[in-house]
Coordinates of C-alpha atoms in Angstrom, one line a residue:
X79 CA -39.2 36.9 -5.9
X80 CA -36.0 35.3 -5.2
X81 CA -37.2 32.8 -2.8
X82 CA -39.8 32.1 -5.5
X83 CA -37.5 31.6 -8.5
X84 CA -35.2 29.5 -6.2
X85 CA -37.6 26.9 -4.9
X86 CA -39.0 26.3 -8.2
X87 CA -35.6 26.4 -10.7
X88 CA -35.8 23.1 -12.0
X89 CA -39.1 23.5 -13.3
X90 CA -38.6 27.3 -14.0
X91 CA -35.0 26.3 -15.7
X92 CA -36.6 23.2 -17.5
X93 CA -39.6 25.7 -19.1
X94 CA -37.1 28.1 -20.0
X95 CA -35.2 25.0 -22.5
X96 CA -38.5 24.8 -24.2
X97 CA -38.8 28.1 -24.5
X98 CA -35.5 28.6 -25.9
X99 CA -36.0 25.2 -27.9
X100 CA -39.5 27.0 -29.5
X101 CA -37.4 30.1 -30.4
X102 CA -34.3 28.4 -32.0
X103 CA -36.6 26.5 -34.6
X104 CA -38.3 29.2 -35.3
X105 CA -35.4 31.1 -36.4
X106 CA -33.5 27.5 -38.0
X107 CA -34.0 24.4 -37.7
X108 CA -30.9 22.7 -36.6
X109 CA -30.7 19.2 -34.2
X110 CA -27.3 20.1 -33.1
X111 CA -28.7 23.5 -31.9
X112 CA -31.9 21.7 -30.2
X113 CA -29.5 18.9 -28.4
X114 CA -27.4 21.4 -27.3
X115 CA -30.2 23.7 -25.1
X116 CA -32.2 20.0 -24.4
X117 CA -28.8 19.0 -22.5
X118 CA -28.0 22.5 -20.9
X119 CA -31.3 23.0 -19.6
X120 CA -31.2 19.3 -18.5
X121 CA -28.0 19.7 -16.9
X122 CA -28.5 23.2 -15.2
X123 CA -32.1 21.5 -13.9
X124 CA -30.3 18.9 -12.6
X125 CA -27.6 21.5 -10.9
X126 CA -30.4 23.3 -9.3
X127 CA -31.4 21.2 -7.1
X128 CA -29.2 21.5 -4.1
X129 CA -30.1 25.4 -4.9
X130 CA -33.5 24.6 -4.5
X131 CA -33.4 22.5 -1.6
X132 CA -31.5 25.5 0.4
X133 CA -34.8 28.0 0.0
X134 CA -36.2 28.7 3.1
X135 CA -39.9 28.4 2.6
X136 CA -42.0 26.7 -0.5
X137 CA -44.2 29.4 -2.0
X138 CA -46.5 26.9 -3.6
X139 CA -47.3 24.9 -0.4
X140 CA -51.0 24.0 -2.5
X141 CA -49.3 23.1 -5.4
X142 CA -45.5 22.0 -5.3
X143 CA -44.1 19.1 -2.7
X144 CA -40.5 20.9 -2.9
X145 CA -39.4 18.7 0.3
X146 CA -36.0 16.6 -0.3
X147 CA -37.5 13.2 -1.1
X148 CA -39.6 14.5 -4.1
X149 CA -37.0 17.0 -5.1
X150 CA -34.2 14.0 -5.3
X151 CA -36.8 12.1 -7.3
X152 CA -37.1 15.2 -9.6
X153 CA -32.6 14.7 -9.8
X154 CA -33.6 11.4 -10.8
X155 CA -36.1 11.9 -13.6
X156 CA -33.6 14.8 -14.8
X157 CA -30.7 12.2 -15.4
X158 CA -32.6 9.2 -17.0
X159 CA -33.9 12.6 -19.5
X160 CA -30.7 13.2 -19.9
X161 CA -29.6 9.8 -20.2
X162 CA -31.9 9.1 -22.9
X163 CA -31.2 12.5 -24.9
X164 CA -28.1 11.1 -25.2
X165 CA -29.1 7.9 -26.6
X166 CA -31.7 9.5 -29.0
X167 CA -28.7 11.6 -30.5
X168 CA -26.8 9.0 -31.2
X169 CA -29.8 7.1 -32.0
X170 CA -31.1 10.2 -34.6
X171 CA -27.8 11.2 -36.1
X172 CA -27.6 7.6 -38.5
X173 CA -29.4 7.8 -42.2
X174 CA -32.5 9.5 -41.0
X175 CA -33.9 10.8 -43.8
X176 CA -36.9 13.3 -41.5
X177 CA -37.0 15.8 -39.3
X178 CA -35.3 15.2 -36.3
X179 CA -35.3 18.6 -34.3
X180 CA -38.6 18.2 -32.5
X181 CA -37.6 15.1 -31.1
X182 CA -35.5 17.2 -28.1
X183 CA -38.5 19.3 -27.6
X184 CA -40.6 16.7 -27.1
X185 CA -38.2 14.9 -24.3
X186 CA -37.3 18.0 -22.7
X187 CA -41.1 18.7 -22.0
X188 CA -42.2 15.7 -21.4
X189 CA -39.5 15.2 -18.4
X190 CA -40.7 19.1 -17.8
X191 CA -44.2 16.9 -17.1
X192 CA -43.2 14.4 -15.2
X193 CA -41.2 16.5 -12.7
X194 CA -44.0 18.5 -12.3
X195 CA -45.6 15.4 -11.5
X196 CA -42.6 14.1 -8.8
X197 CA -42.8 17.5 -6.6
X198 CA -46.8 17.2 -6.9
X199 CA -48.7 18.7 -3.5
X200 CA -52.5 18.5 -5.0
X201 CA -54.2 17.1 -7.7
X202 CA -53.8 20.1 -10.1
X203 CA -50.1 19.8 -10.8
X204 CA -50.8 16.1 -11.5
X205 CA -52.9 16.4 -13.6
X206 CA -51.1 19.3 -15.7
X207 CA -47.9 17.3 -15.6
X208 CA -49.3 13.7 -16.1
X209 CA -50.8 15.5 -19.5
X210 CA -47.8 17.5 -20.6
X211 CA -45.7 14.5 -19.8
X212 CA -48.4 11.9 -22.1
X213 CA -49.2 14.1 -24.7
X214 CA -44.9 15.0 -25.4
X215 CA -44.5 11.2 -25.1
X216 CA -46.8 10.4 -27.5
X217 CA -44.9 12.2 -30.0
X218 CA -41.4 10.7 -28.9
X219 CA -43.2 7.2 -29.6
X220 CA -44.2 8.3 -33.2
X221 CA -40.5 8.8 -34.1
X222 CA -39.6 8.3 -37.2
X223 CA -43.2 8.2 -38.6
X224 CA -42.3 6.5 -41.7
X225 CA -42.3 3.1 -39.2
X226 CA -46.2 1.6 -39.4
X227 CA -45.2 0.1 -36.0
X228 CA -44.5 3.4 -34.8
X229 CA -47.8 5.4 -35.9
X230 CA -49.7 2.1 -34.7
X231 CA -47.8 2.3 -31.2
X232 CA -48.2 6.0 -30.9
X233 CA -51.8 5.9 -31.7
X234 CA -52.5 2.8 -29.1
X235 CA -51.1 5.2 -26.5
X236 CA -53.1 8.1 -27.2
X237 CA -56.0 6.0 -27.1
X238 CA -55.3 4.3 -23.8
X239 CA -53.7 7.3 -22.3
X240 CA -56.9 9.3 -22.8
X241 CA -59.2 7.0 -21.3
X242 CA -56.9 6.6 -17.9
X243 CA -56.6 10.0 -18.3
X244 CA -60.2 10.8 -18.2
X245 CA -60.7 8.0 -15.7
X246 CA -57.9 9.9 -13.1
X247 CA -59.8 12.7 -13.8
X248 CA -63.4 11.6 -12.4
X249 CA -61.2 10.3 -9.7
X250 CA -60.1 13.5 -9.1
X251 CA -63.5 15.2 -9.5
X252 CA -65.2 12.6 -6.7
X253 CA -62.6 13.5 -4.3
X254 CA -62.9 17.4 -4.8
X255 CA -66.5 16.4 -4.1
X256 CA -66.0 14.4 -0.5
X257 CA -63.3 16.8 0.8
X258 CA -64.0 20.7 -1.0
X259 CA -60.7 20.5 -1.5
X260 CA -57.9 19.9 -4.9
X261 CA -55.1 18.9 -2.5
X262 CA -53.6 15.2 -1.2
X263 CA -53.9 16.3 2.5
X264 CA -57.8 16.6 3.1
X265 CA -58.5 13.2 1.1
X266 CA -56.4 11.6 3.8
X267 CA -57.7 13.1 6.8
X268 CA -60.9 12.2 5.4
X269 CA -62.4 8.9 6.8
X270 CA -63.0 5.8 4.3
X271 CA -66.5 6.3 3.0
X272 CA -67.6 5.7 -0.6
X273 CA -67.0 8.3 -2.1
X274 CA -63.8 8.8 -0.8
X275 CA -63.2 5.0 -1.6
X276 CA -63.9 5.1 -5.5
X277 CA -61.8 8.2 -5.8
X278 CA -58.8 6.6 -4.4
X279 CA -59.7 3.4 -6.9
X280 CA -60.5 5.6 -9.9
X281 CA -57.3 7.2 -9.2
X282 CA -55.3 4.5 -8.5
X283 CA -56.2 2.7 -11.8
X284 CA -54.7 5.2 -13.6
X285 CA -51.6 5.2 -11.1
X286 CA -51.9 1.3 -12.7
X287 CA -51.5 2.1 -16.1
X288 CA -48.3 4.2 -15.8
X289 CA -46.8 1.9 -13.8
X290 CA -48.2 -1.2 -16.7
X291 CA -48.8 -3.3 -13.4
X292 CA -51.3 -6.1 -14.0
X293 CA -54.6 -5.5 -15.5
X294 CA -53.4 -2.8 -16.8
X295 CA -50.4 -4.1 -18.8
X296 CA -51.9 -4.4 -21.8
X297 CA -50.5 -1.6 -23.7
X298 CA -47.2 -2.3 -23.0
X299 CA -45.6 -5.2 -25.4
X300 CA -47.0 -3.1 -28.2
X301 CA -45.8 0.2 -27.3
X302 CA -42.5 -1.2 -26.3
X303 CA -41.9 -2.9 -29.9
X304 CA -43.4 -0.1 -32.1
X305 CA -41.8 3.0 -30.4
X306 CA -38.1 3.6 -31.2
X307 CA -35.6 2.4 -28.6
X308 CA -35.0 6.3 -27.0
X309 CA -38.6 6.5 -26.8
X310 CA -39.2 2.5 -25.7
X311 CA -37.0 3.7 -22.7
X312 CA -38.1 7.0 -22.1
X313 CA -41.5 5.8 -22.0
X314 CA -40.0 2.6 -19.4
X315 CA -38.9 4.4 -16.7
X316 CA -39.5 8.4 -16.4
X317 CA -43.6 7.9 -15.6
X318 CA -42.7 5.0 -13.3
X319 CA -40.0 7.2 -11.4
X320 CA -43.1 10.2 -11.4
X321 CA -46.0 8.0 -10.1
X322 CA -43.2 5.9 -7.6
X323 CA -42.5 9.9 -6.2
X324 CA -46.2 10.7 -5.5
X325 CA -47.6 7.3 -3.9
X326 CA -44.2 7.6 -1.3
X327 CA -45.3 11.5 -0.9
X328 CA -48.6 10.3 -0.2
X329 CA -47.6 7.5 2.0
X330 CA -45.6 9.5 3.9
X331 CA -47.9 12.6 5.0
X332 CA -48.9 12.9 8.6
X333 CA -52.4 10.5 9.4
X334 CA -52.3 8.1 6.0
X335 CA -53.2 5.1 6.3
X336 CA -53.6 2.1 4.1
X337 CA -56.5 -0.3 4.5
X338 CA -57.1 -3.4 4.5
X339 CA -59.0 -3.5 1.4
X340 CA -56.6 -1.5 -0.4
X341 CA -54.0 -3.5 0.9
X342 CA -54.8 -6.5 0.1
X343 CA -56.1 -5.4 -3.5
X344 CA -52.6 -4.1 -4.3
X345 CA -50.5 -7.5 -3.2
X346 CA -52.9 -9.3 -5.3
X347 CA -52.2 -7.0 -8.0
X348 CA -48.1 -7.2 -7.1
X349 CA -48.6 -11.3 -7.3
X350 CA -50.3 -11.1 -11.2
X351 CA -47.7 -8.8 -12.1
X352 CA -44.9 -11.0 -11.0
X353 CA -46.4 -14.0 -12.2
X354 CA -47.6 -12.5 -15.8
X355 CA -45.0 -10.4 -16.3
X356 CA -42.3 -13.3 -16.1
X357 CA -44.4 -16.3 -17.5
X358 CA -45.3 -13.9 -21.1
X359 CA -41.8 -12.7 -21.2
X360 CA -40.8 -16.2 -21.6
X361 CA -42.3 -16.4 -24.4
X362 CA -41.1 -14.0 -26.9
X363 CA -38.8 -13.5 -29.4
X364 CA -38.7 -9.9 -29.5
X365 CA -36.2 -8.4 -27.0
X366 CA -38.1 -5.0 -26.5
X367 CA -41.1 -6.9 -26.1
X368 CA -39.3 -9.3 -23.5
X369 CA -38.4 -5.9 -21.7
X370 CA -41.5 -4.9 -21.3
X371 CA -42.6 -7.7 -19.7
X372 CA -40.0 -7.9 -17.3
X373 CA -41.4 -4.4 -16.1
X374 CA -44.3 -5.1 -15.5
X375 CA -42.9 -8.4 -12.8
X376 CA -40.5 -5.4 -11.8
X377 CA -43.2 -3.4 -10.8
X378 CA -45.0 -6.0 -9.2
X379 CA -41.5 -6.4 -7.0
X380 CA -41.4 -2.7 -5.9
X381 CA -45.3 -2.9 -5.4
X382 CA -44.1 -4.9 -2.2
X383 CA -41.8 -2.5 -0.6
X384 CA -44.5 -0.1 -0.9
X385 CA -46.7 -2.5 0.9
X386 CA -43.9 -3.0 3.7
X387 CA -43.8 0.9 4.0
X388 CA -41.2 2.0 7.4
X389 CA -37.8 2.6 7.0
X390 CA -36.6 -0.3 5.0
X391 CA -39.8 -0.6 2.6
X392 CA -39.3 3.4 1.7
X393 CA -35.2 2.7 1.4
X394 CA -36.1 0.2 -0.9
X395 CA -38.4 1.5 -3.2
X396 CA -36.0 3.8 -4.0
X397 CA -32.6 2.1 -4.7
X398 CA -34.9 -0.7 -6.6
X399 CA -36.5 2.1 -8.8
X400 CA -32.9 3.9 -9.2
X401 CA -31.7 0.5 -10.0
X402 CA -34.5 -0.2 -12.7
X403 CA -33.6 3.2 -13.9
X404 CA -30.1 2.2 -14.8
X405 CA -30.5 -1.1 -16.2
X406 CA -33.3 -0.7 -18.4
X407 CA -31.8 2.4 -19.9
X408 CA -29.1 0.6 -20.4
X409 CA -30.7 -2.0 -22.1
X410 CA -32.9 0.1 -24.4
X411 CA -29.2 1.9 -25.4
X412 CA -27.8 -1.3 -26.5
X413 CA -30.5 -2.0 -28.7
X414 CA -30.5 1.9 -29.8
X415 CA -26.8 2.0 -30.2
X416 CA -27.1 -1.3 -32.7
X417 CA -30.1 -0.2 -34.8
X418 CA -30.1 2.8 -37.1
X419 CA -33.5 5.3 -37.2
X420 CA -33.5 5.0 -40.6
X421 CA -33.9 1.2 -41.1
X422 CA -37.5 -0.4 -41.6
X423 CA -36.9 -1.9 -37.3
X424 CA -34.8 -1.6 -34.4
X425 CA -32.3 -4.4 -34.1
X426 CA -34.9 -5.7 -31.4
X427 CA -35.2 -9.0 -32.0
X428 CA -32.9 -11.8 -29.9
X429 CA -31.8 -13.0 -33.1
X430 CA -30.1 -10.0 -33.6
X431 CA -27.8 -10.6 -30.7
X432 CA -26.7 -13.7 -32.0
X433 CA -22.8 -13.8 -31.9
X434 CA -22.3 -10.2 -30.3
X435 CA -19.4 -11.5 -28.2
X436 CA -17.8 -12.4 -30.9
X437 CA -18.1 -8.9 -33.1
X438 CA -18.8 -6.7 -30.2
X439 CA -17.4 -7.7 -27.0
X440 CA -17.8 -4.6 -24.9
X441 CA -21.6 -3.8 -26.2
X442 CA -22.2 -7.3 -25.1
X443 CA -20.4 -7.6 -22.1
X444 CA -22.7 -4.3 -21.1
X445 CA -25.7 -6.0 -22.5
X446 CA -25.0 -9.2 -20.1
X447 CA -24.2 -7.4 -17.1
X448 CA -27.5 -5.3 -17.2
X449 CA -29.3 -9.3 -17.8
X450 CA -27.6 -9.9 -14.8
X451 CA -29.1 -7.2 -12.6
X452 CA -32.2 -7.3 -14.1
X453 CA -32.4 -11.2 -13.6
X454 CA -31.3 -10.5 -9.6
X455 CA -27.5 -12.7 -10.1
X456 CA -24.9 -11.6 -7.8
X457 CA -22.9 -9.7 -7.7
X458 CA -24.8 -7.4 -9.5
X459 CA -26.8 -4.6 -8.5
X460 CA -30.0 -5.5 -9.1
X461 CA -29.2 -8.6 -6.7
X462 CA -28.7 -5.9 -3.8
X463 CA -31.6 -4.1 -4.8
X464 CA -33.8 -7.3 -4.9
X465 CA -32.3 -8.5 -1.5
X466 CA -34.1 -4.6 -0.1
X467 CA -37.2 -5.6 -1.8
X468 CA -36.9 -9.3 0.1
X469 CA -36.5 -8.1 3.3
X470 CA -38.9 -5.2 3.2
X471 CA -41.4 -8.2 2.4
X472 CA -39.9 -10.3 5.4
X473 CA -40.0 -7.5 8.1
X474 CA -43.9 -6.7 7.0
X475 CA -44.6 -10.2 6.8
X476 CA -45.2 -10.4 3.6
X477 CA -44.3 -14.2 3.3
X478 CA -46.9 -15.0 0.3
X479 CA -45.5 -12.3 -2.0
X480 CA -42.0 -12.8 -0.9
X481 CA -42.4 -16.6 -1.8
X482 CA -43.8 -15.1 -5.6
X483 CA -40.9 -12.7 -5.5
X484 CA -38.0 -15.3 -5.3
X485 CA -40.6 -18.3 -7.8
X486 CA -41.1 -15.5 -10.3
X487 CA -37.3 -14.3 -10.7
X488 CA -36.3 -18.2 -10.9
X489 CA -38.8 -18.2 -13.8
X490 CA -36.9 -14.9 -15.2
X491 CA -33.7 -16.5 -15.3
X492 CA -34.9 -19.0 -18.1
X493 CA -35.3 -15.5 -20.7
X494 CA -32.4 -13.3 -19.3
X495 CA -30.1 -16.3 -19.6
X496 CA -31.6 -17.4 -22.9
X497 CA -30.4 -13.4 -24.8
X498 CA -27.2 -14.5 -22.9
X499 CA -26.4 -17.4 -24.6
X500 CA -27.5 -16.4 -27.7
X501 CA -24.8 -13.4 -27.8
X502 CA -22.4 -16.1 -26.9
X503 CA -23.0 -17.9 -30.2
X504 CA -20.7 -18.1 -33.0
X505 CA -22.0 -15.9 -35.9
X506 CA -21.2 -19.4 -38.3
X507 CA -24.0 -21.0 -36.2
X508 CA -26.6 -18.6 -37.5
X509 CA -27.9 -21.6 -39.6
X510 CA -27.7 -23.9 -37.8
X511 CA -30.3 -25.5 -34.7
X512 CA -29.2 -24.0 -31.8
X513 CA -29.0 -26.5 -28.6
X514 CA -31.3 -26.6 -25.5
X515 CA -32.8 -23.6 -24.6
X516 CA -32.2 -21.6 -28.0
X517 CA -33.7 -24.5 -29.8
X518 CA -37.1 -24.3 -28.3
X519 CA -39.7 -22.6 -30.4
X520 CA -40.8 -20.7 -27.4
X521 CA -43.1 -17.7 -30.0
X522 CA -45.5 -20.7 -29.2
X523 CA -47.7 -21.3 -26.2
X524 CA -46.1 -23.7 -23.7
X525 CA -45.8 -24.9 -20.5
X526 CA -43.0 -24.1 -18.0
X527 CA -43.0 -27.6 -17.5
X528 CA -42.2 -28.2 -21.2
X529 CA -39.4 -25.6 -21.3
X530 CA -37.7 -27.0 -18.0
X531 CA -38.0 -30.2 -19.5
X532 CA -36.1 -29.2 -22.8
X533 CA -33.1 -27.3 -20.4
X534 CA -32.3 -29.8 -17.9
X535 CA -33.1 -33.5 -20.1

């Protein structure tokens, strides 16, 4: 019993908080009461671990991959929870005139989801923690339901959520079919046949739409503008982090192999994702919206570490995804920390920026150094991270997506650069035409051609 409770105590530790969560509104409903179990169950999950790590034997070998890597992964979704718990309190606290205490609940299961999803072994747990993880999410997107945007977002998700869902699932089904068997092992010793084949596609499109790589990106500009800024970053990061843990669990069991054909259909989908990600972003005037499609090139950056695989392809996957982790956290708590859950928006759009240097020094001197790494400008640490993602693609010879690694982040600079400068602007010159880059109408449809033109003439 002991080994059993000790192997298993974040997730044991993390039901317990909604348990305890359940109980406390049942008796009164209080947010300061919720926040406060939400971050001790959070934090004693997050304590766990090296408990967890010392058990001698895994007594869920068919279910739970309780090995180091996905239990460090697990540390990881526990601290960007907690990360954005904090953000949603200070986020919740200002003129909200609705019920706020479910909105812990919801984040505390939902990361209870996606860990279950991190320290995955078969196809059971990821399903049962891909669906706790959605259907919590969905309501963390919904807050505060007086927002149209918000219902509209939350409903889109539900939507597009249940169809990858079901579409995982047959995935699922075809392989139980090829191998007799619900666990990751036996699909990989199994030999590529057809079957075996469209599982691995079924399931890998819906591996697509959590990560929002390209075609499947289309959900996220929406969701991204509607959901509230906890939720926009909630929703941004913890899913990546769960399906990023199980495709390097997967990679990394004895006899897997990727081939060809898969191979070459995921660089092609890395090389959209760069492209599309960066060239949309450039066009927007909405910042969350501008994040969102700066994840989605993001993802199409890690997609070529995983691609590399070895030493150097796995070590960067994962200081790139704990680098995304940090930054776009931080960047969804800027926009939190100056917008108030009770307005009719989030202060999400790059006008909003406008002159924070000048009445906000510190929030904008955060805001520019997360641009920084995000955009890959030394010496920040998303230039580090990018420089693992460049040389995983270099010692796999990788030299075609490496090329649309460093001509897509070029292409990024014009929009991180662009929210820079507009914080640097006087609050006077709200009025008045901006020069160069701010000036361009760029919520029309134009040519990178036209908006290098109007920066350097």
């Amino acid at each position: 019993m002991m080994t059993l409770m000790q192997a298993a105590a974040p997730l044991l530790i993390l039901a317990l908080a909604v348990t305890a969560m359940l109980a406390a509104l049942a008796i009164r409903r209080s947010f300061a009461i919720t926040v406060i179990i939400a971050a001790t169950g959070l934090i004693l999950a997050t304590i766990s671990i090296p408990w967890a790590l010392a058990a001698r034997a895994n007594p869920f070998p068919s279910l739970f991959n309780l090995t180091p890597d996905a239990l460090g992964f697990a540390g990881l979704i526990l601290l960007a929870g907690l990360a954005t718990l904090i953000l949603a309190t200070l986020y919740l606290t200002r003129d909200l005139p609705l019920p706020r205490e479910e909105y812990p609940l919801l984040l505390v299961l939902a990361t209870l989801g996606a860990v279950a999803m991190a320290t995955s072994a078969g196809f059971i747990t990821l399903f049962l923690g891909l669906e706790t993880m959605t259907i919590a999410m969905i309501g963390m997107i919904a807050y505060p339901r007086d927002r149209p945007e918000a219902e509209e977002a939350a409903l889109k998700y539900l939507v597009l959520s249940g169809m990858s869902s079901a579409i995982v699932l047959f995935g699922i089904g075809l392989a139980a079919l090829a191998t007799g068997h619900l666990t990751f092992a036996p699909l990989l010793a199994a030999g590529p046949n057809p079957i075996i084949l469209t599982a691995l596609a079924l399931i890998g499109a819906g591996a697509g739409f959590k990560l929002s790589v390209v075609p499947f990106h289309i959900w996220v500009p929406d969701i991204y503008a509607g959901a509230p800024a906890p939720s926009a970053a909630y929703v941004a990061v913890i899913p990546k982090i769960a399906v990023i843990a199980v495709i390097l669990h997967l990679l990394a069991m004895p006899g897997s192999t990727v081939s060809p054909i898969l191979a070459s259909a995921v660089g092609i989908v890395a090389m959209l994702s760069m492209l599309v990600g960066n060239l949309l972003a450039l066009m927007q005037e909405n910042l969350k919206r501008v994040l969102g499609y700066s994840s989605i090139a993001h993802l199409g950056y890690l997609l070529i570490a995983l691609l590399a695989a070895g030493r150097i392809g796995r070590a960067g996957v994962i200081f790139y995804i704990v680098t995304y982790a940090i930054t776009v956290i931080g960047a969804f708590g800027v926009i939190g920390v100056l917008s108030r859950a009770g307005s009719a928006r989030d202060a999400d759009q790059i006008d909003d920026l406008r002159g924070l240097f000048w009445h906000r020094p510190l929030l904008a001197t955060i805001m520019t150094l997360i641009l920084l790494s995000l955009a890959g400008i030394p010496p920040a640490i998303g230039f580090i991270a990018k420089l693992y993602i460049m040389a995983a693609g270099v010692s796999a010879d990788l030299r075609v997506l490496t090329a649309t690694l460093v001509l897509s982040s070029v292409v990024g600079l014009f929009y991180y650069l662009r929210i820079i400068l507009v914080m640097a602007l006087k609050p006077a010159d709200r009025g008045e035409a901006p020069a160069n880059i701010i000036a361009i109408p760029i919520t029309a449809p134009q040519s990178l051609m036209t908006l290098l033109h109007a920066v350097f003439k």
